PDB file of C-alpha atoms in Angstrom:
ATOM      1  CA  THR K  12      -0.111  -0.190  -0.167  1.00 66.00           C
ATOM      2  CA  GLN K  13       1.469   3.320  -0.897  1.00 70.00           C
ATOM      3  CA  LEU K  14       1.375   5.873   1.854  1.00 85.00           C
ATOM      4  CA  LEU K  15       2.180   9.871   1.364  1.00 91.00           C
ATOM      5  CA  GLU K  16       2.561  11.893   4.682  1.00 94.00           C
ATOM      6  CA  GLN K  17       2.263  15.314   4.821  1.00 95.00           C
ATOM      7  CA  SER K  18       4.459  17.718   6.918  1.00 95.00           C
ATOM      8  CA  PRO K  19       3.455  19.825   9.214  1.00 96.00           C
ATOM      9  CA  GLN K  20      -0.520  19.270   9.750  1.00 95.00           C
ATOM     10  CA  PHE K  21      -1.034  22.618  10.312  1.00 97.00           C
ATOM     11  CA  LEU K  22       0.775  25.824   9.104  1.00 96.00           C
ATOM     12  CA  SER K  23       0.212  29.377  11.058  1.00 97.00           C
ATOM     13  CA  ILE K  24       2.031  32.692   9.006  1.00 96.00           C
ATOM     14  CA  GLN K  25       1.833  36.228   8.911  1.00 97.00           C
ATOM     15  CA  GLU K  26       1.206  37.888   5.566  1.00 97.00           C
ATOM     16  CA  GLY K  27       4.677  38.200   3.762  1.00 97.00           C
ATOM     17  CA  GLU K  28       6.263  35.310   5.200  1.00 97.00           C
ATOM     18  CA  ASN K  29       7.169  32.322   3.297  1.00 97.00           C
ATOM     19  CA  LEU K  30       6.409  28.877   4.408  1.00 96.00           C
ATOM     20  CA  THR K  31       7.242  25.181   2.794  1.00 97.00           C
ATOM     21  CA  VAL K  32       4.903  21.830   2.626  1.00 97.00           C
ATOM     22  CA  TYR K  33       6.550  18.172   2.478  1.00 97.00           C
ATOM     23  CA  CYS K  34       5.360  15.784   1.385  1.00 96.00           C
ATOM     24  CA  ASN K  35       6.906  11.940   1.552  1.00 94.00           C
ATOM     25  CA  SER K  36       6.769   7.998   1.042  1.00 91.00           C
ATOM     26  CA  SER K  37       9.084   5.559   0.905  1.00 88.00           C
ATOM     27  CA  SER K  38       7.107   4.497  -2.254  1.00 88.00           C
ATOM     28  CA  VAL K  39       7.766   5.741  -5.579  1.00 89.00           C
ATOM     29  CA  PHE K  40       5.287   7.418  -7.885  1.00 88.00           C
ATOM     30  CA  SER K  41       4.571   7.927 -11.502  1.00 86.00           C
ATOM     31  CA  SER K  42       3.587  11.529 -10.712  1.00 87.00           C
ATOM     32  CA  LEU K  43       2.696  14.074  -7.780  1.00 90.00           C
ATOM     33  CA  GLN K  44       0.041  16.235  -7.709  1.00 92.00           C
ATOM     34  CA  TRP K  45      -0.485  19.254  -5.123  1.00 96.00           C
ATOM     35  CA  TYR K  46      -4.297  20.895  -4.730  1.00 96.00           C
ATOM     36  CA  ARG K  47      -5.487  23.115  -2.648  1.00 97.00           C
ATOM     37  CA  GLN K  48      -8.761  23.219  -1.379  1.00 96.00           C
ATOM     38  CA  GLU K  49     -11.044  25.639   0.605  1.00 93.00           C
ATOM     39  CA  PRO K  50     -13.825  25.145   3.055  1.00 88.00           C
ATOM     40  CA  GLY K  51     -17.116  23.240   1.034  1.00 84.00           C
ATOM     41  CA  GLU K  52     -15.362  23.351  -2.086  1.00 90.00           C
ATOM     42  CA  GLY K  53     -13.503  20.457  -3.670  1.00 94.00           C
ATOM     43  CA  PRO K  54      -9.944  20.262  -4.573  1.00 95.00           C
ATOM     44  CA  VAL K  55      -8.328  22.481  -7.264  1.00 94.00           C
ATOM     45  CA  LEU K  56      -5.330  20.985  -9.134  1.00 92.00           C
ATOM     46  CA  LEU K  57      -2.131  23.487  -8.326  1.00 94.00           C
ATOM     47  CA  VAL K  58       0.653  21.405 -10.658  1.00 93.00           C
ATOM     48  CA  THR K  59       1.355  17.943 -12.044  1.00 90.00           C
ATOM     49  CA  VAL K  60       5.204  17.160 -11.537  1.00 90.00           C
ATOM     50  CA  VAL K  61       6.074  13.716 -13.107  1.00 88.00           C
ATOM     51  CA  THR K  62      10.025  13.483 -13.990  1.00 89.00           C
ATOM     52  CA  GLY K  63      12.392  13.281 -10.693  1.00 90.00           C
ATOM     53  CA  GLY K  64      14.084  16.678  -9.614  1.00 92.00           C
ATOM     54  CA  GLU K  65      11.360  18.355 -11.678  1.00 93.00           C
ATOM     55  CA  VAL K  66      11.122  22.284 -10.584  1.00 95.00           C
ATOM     56  CA  LYS K  67       7.975  24.272 -11.286  1.00 95.00           C
ATOM     57  CA  LYS K  68       7.404  27.236 -10.774  1.00 96.00           C
ATOM     58  CA  LEU K  69       3.510  29.225 -10.118  1.00 94.00           C
ATOM     59  CA  LYS K  70       3.800  32.891  -9.405  1.00 95.00           C
ATOM     60  CA  ARG K  71       5.221  32.433  -6.091  1.00 96.00           C
ATOM     61  CA  LEU K  72       4.610  29.073  -5.678  1.00 96.00           C
ATOM     62  CA  THR K  73       7.435  26.644  -6.291  1.00 97.00           C
ATOM     63  CA  PHE K  74       7.306  22.515  -6.617  1.00 96.00           C
ATOM     64  CA  GLN K  75       9.775  20.281  -5.986  1.00 95.00           C
ATOM     65  CA  PHE K  76       9.504  16.356  -7.236  1.00 93.00           C
ATOM     66  CA  GLY K  77      12.574  14.814  -5.763  1.00 92.00           C
ATOM     67  CA  ASP K  78      15.452  12.903  -7.497  1.00 91.00           C
ATOM     68  CA  ALA K  79      13.936   9.215  -6.796  1.00 91.00           C
ATOM     69  CA  ARG K  80      10.671  10.291  -6.943  1.00 89.00           C
ATOM     70  CA  LYS K  81       9.420   9.851  -3.350  1.00 91.00           C
ATOM     71  CA  ASP K  82       8.781  13.031  -1.781  1.00 92.00           C
ATOM     72  CA  SER K  83       8.083  16.652  -2.942  1.00 94.00           C
ATOM     73  CA  SER K  84       7.404  19.658  -1.449  1.00 96.00           C
ATOM     74  CA  LEU K  85       5.554  23.356  -1.917  1.00 97.00           C
ATOM     75  CA  HIS K  86       7.208  26.856  -0.742  1.00 97.00           C
ATOM     76  CA  ILE K  87       4.939  29.919  -0.803  1.00 97.00           C
ATOM     77  CA  THR K  88       7.278  32.837  -1.014  1.00 97.00           C
ATOM     78  CA  ALA K  89       5.708  36.045   0.519  1.00 97.00           C
ATOM     79  CA  ALA K  90       2.615  34.236   1.859  1.00 96.00           C
ATOM     80  CA  GLN K  91      -0.768  36.295   1.109  1.00 97.00           C
ATOM     81  CA  PRO K  92      -4.035  36.025   3.062  1.00 96.00           C
ATOM     82  CA  GLY K  93      -5.489  34.183  -0.619  1.00 94.00           C
ATOM     83  CA  ASP K  94      -3.135  31.371   0.110  1.00 96.00           C
ATOM     84  CA  THR K  95      -4.978  29.955   3.341  1.00 96.00           C
ATOM     85  CA  GLY K  96      -6.348  26.514   2.930  1.00 96.00           C
ATOM     86  CA  LEU K  97      -6.026  22.670   3.044  1.00 97.00           C
ATOM     87  CA  TYR K  98      -2.620  22.132   0.568  1.00 97.00           C
ATOM     88  CA  LEU K  99      -3.023  18.323  -0.617  1.00 97.00           C
ATOM     89  CA  CYS K 100      -0.298  16.313  -2.373  1.00 95.00           C
ATOM     90  CA  ALA K 101      -1.461  12.737  -3.994  1.00 93.00           C
ATOM     91  CA  GLY K 102       0.957  10.697  -6.115  1.00 90.00           C
ATOM     92  CA  GLY K 103      -0.437   8.492  -9.129  1.00 85.00           C
ATOM     93  CA  ASP K 104       0.258   4.837  -8.982  1.00 75.00           C
ATOM     94  CA  GLY K 105       2.297   4.275 -12.116  1.00 65.00           C
ATOM     95  CA  LYS K 106       1.455   0.314 -12.085  1.00 64.00           C
ATOM     96  CA  ALA K 107      -2.872   0.568 -12.821  1.00 61.00           C
ATOM     97  CA  ALA K 108      -4.013   1.712 -15.896  1.00 65.00           C
ATOM     98  CA  GLY K 109      -6.021   5.279 -15.213  1.00 72.00           C
ATOM     99  CA  ASN K 110      -6.286   7.433 -12.454  1.00 76.00           C
ATOM    100  CA  LYS K 111      -5.886   5.962  -9.183  1.00 82.00           C
ATOM    101  CA  LEU K 112      -4.442   8.834  -6.763  1.00 87.00           C
ATOM    102  CA  THR K 113      -2.787   8.499  -2.939  1.00 89.00           C
ATOM    103  CA  PHE K 114      -3.541  11.269  -1.328  1.00 92.00           C
ATOM    104  CA  GLY K 115      -1.617  13.029   1.649  1.00 94.00           C
ATOM    105  CA  GLY K 116      -3.086  14.155   4.748  1.00 94.00           C
ATOM    106  CA  GLY K 117      -2.935  17.368   4.153  1.00 95.00           C
ATOM    107  CA  THR K 118      -1.493  20.716   5.326  1.00 96.00           C
ATOM    108  CA  ARG K 119      -4.024  23.738   6.596  1.00 96.00           C
ATOM    109  CA  VAL K 120      -2.273  26.922   6.204  1.00 97.00           C
ATOM    110  CA  LEU K 121      -3.662  30.028   8.045  1.00 97.00           C
ATOM    111  CA  VAL K 122      -2.040  33.180   6.358  1.00 97.00           C
ATOM    112  CA  LYS K 123      -2.734  36.356   8.886  1.00 97.00           C
ATOM    113  CA  PRO K 124      -2.946  39.626   7.335  1.00 95.00           C
TER     114      PRO K 124
ATOM    115  CA  LYS O  10     -16.495  25.631 -20.044  1.00 67.00           C
ATOM    116  CA  ALA O  11     -18.922  23.870 -17.188  1.00 80.00           C
ATOM    117  CA  GLY O  12     -16.823  22.652 -14.225  1.00 93.00           C
ATOM    118  CA  VAL O  13     -17.978  18.806 -12.268  1.00 96.00           C
ATOM    119  CA  THR O  14     -21.572  19.243 -11.186  1.00 97.00           C
ATOM    120  CA  GLN O  15     -22.568  17.033  -8.350  1.00 97.00           C
ATOM    121  CA  THR O  16     -26.017  16.460  -6.946  1.00 97.00           C
ATOM    122  CA  PRO O  17     -27.134  16.540  -4.107  1.00 97.00           C
ATOM    123  CA  ARG O  18     -24.726  18.854  -2.484  1.00 96.00           C
ATOM    124  CA  TYR O  19     -25.931  17.708   0.757  1.00 97.00           C
ATOM    125  CA  LEU O  20     -27.851  14.599   1.953  1.00 96.00           C
ATOM    126  CA  ILE O  21     -28.792  13.240   5.718  1.00 98.00           C
ATOM    127  CA  LYS O  22     -29.650   9.916   6.041  1.00 97.00           C
ATOM    128  CA  THR O  23     -30.598   7.420   8.834  1.00 97.00           C
ATOM    129  CA  ARG O  24     -28.129   3.866   9.327  1.00 97.00           C
ATOM    130  CA  GLY O  25     -29.248   1.045   6.866  1.00 97.00           C
ATOM    131  CA  GLN O  26     -30.954   3.263   4.328  1.00 97.00           C
ATOM    132  CA  GLN O  27     -28.960   3.386   1.046  1.00 97.00           C
ATOM    133  CA  VAL O  28     -28.101   6.233  -1.117  1.00 98.00           C
ATOM    134  CA  THR O  29     -27.115   7.188  -5.034  1.00 98.00           C
ATOM    135  CA  LEU O  30     -25.278  10.352  -5.428  1.00 98.00           C
ATOM    136  CA  SER O  31     -24.783  11.692  -8.839  1.00 98.00           C
ATOM    137  CA  CYS O  32     -21.733  13.353 -10.901  1.00 98.00           C
ATOM    138  CA  SER O  33     -21.232  14.847 -14.637  1.00 97.00           C
ATOM    139  CA  PRO O  34     -18.402  15.133 -15.916  1.00 96.00           C
ATOM    140  CA  ILE O  35     -16.786  17.899 -17.717  1.00 95.00           C
ATOM    141  CA  SER O  36     -17.692  17.969 -21.606  1.00 94.00           C
ATOM    142  CA  GLY O  37     -15.768  15.020 -23.130  1.00 92.00           C
ATOM    143  CA  HIS O  38     -14.133  14.116 -19.744  1.00 92.00           C
ATOM    144  CA  ARG O  39     -14.327  10.159 -20.125  1.00 92.00           C
ATOM    145  CA  SER O  40     -12.845   9.326 -16.999  1.00 93.00           C
ATOM    146  CA  VAL O  41     -14.945   9.690 -13.405  1.00 95.00           C
ATOM    147  CA  SER O  42     -13.031   9.053 -10.336  1.00 95.00           C
ATOM    148  CA  TRP O  43     -14.750   8.713  -6.716  1.00 97.00           C
ATOM    149  CA  TYR O  44     -13.090   9.874  -3.551  1.00 96.00           C
ATOM    150  CA  GLN O  45     -14.395  10.171   0.179  1.00 97.00           C
ATOM    151  CA  GLN O  46     -13.383  12.882   2.302  1.00 96.00           C
ATOM    152  CA  THR O  47     -13.432  12.260   6.306  1.00 94.00           C
ATOM    153  CA  PRO O  48     -11.502  14.275   9.020  1.00 89.00           C
ATOM    154  CA  GLY O  49      -9.869  11.193  10.162  1.00 87.00           C
ATOM    155  CA  GLN O  50      -8.982   9.198   6.994  1.00 89.00           C
ATOM    156  CA  GLY O  51      -8.265  12.183   4.488  1.00 91.00           C
ATOM    157  CA  LEU O  52      -9.244  11.829   0.958  1.00 93.00           C
ATOM    158  CA  GLN O  53      -9.590   8.203  -0.150  1.00 94.00           C
ATOM    159  CA  PHE O  54      -9.929   6.171  -3.335  1.00 93.00           C
ATOM    160  CA  LEU O  55     -13.223   4.821  -4.012  1.00 96.00           C
ATOM    161  CA  PHE O  56     -13.179   3.900  -7.668  1.00 94.00           C
ATOM    162  CA  GLU O  57     -12.712   5.332 -11.088  1.00 94.00           C
ATOM    163  CA  TYR O  58     -14.811   4.423 -14.171  1.00 95.00           C
ATOM    164  CA  PHE O  59     -13.754   4.941 -17.677  1.00 93.00           C
ATOM    165  CA  SER O  60     -16.196   4.388 -20.762  1.00 92.00           C
ATOM    166  CA  GLU O  61     -18.676   2.642 -18.548  1.00 94.00           C
ATOM    167  CA  THR O  62     -15.953   0.286 -17.053  1.00 94.00           C
ATOM    168  CA  GLN O  63     -14.616   0.290 -13.502  1.00 93.00           C
ATOM    169  CA  ARG O  64     -11.081   0.529 -14.536  1.00 90.00           C
ATOM    170  CA  ASN O  65      -9.953   1.053 -10.687  1.00 89.00           C
ATOM    171  CA  LYS O  66     -11.213   0.120  -7.295  1.00 91.00           C
ATOM    172  CA  GLY O  67     -10.323   1.384  -3.827  1.00 91.00           C
ATOM    173  CA  ASN O  68      -9.880  -0.647  -0.558  1.00 92.00           C
ATOM    174  CA  PHE O  69     -13.885  -0.120   0.637  1.00 95.00           C
ATOM    175  CA  PRO O  70     -16.546  -2.635   1.299  1.00 96.00           C
ATOM    176  CA  GLY O  71     -19.390  -3.798  -1.387  1.00 95.00           C
ATOM    177  CA  ARG O  72     -21.626  -1.421   0.387  1.00 97.00           C
ATOM    178  CA  PHE O  73     -19.794   0.991  -2.290  1.00 98.00           C
ATOM    179  CA  SER O  74     -20.691   0.715  -5.607  1.00 97.00           C
ATOM    180  CA  GLY O  75     -20.325   2.407  -8.525  1.00 97.00           C
ATOM    181  CA  ARG O  76     -21.455   2.628 -12.228  1.00 97.00           C
ATOM    182  CA  GLN O  77     -20.940   5.437 -15.747  1.00 97.00           C
ATOM    183  CA  PHE O  78     -23.416   5.565 -17.840  1.00 97.00           C
ATOM    184  CA  SER O  79     -22.837   6.110 -22.494  1.00 95.00           C
ATOM    185  CA  ASN O  80     -22.714  10.157 -21.737  1.00 94.00           C
ATOM    186  CA  SER O  81     -20.080   9.597 -19.066  1.00 95.00           C
ATOM    187  CA  ARG O  82     -22.022  10.807 -15.923  1.00 97.00           C
ATOM    188  CA  SER O  83     -21.545   8.611 -13.315  1.00 98.00           C
ATOM    189  CA  GLU O  84     -23.679   7.723 -10.348  1.00 98.00           C
ATOM    190  CA  MET O  85     -22.178   5.904  -6.844  1.00 98.00           C
ATOM    191  CA  ASN O  86     -24.034   4.314  -4.267  1.00 98.00           C
ATOM    192  CA  VAL O  87     -23.452   3.414  -0.662  1.00 98.00           C
ATOM    193  CA  SER O  88     -26.111   0.527   0.827  1.00 95.00           C
ATOM    194  CA  THR O  89     -26.833  -0.036   4.471  1.00 96.00           C
ATOM    195  CA  LEU O  90     -25.335   3.037   5.797  1.00 97.00           C
ATOM    196  CA  GLU O  91     -23.557   2.863   8.828  1.00 97.00           C
ATOM    197  CA  LEU O  92     -22.567   6.377  10.833  1.00 97.00           C
ATOM    198  CA  GLY O  93     -18.956   6.263   9.442  1.00 96.00           C
ATOM    199  CA  ASP O  94     -19.970   7.052   6.221  1.00 97.00           C
ATOM    200  CA  SER O  95     -20.199  10.462   7.013  1.00 97.00           C
ATOM    201  CA  ALA O  96     -18.268  12.246   4.847  1.00 97.00           C
ATOM    202  CA  LEU O  97     -17.478  14.704   1.914  1.00 97.00           C
ATOM    203  CA  TYR O  98     -17.948  12.400  -0.881  1.00 98.00           C
ATOM    204  CA  LEU O  99     -15.638  13.699  -4.156  1.00 97.00           C
ATOM    205  CA  CYS O 100     -15.993  12.975  -8.060  1.00 97.00           C
ATOM    206  CA  ALA O 101     -13.242  14.048 -10.352  1.00 95.00           C
ATOM    207  CA  SER O 102     -13.113  13.688 -13.787  1.00 94.00           C
ATOM    208  CA  SER O 103     -10.047  13.508 -16.468  1.00 90.00           C
ATOM    209  CA  LEU O 104      -9.086  13.474 -19.847  1.00 85.00           C
ATOM    210  CA  SER O 105      -5.212  12.519 -19.478  1.00 77.00           C
ATOM    211  CA  LEU O 106      -3.580  11.169 -16.658  1.00 73.00           C
ATOM    212  CA  ASN O 107      -2.026  12.879 -13.767  1.00 70.00           C
ATOM    213  CA  GLU O 108      -4.926  15.532 -14.311  1.00 81.00           C
ATOM    214  CA  GLN O 109      -8.165  15.299 -12.339  1.00 88.00           C
ATOM    215  CA  PHE O 110     -10.831  18.163 -11.654  1.00 92.00           C
ATOM    216  CA  PHE O 111     -12.483  17.701  -8.399  1.00 95.00           C
ATOM    217  CA  GLY O 112     -16.578  19.231  -8.018  1.00 96.00           C
ATOM    218  CA  PRO O 113     -17.864  20.499  -4.863  1.00 96.00           C
ATOM    219  CA  GLY O 114     -18.638  16.741  -3.838  1.00 97.00           C
ATOM    220  CA  THR O 115     -21.677  16.174  -1.491  1.00 97.00           C
ATOM    221  CA  ARG O 116     -21.907  16.156   1.952  1.00 97.00           C
ATOM    222  CA  LEU O 117     -23.534  12.853   3.432  1.00 97.00           C
ATOM    223  CA  THR O 118     -24.548  13.146   7.474  1.00 97.00           C
ATOM    224  CA  VAL O 119     -25.795   9.742   8.436  1.00 97.00           C
ATOM    225  CA  LEU O 120     -28.039  10.065  11.590  1.00 96.00           C
TER     226      LEU O 120
END
């Protein structure tokens, strides 16, 4: 069974500070996705990384996939209140045809103005 | 383009009853996946349907079932409801691998 562990579980910071969320596993994933979920809504896909060592930037968000494709990180620079939400990482099972995602437990981020 | 829609958004049932949830994927998307989200277990994969066939299945009991219609709309059914089935049930559609678009979910409360 593939498992993904996210840390920290909760993060509270002031507007303008930086933050990093980690997603770790002992298993190799074919892809790693990051989502943000707000209360009452479904998760919204932020990025997908598929190559070991890959780094993707989306404005103030930087995503990295580990060389061995077992871990990933999300870094937010100069966080804003609009970044508040539940951040979820999800790994794709390369052995299964189609879509079968394993989700991490999530990191709840609160950015205070 | 319209997003993934789920109906109903909220549902209250009692133990022992059964429930059917509906999901309409984004137009053109043939893959529909279902997930259960609870505070304790997080998001867990239930099953995926593609072209009316179940393509992947998670580790849930047989009380959880689903189907997909020729227009890609999908339904999931839970029979003999238990208190622990209270959760947010999310549907996601996709056109390609590694990219899933989620609906707002159906919040099921079992009393």
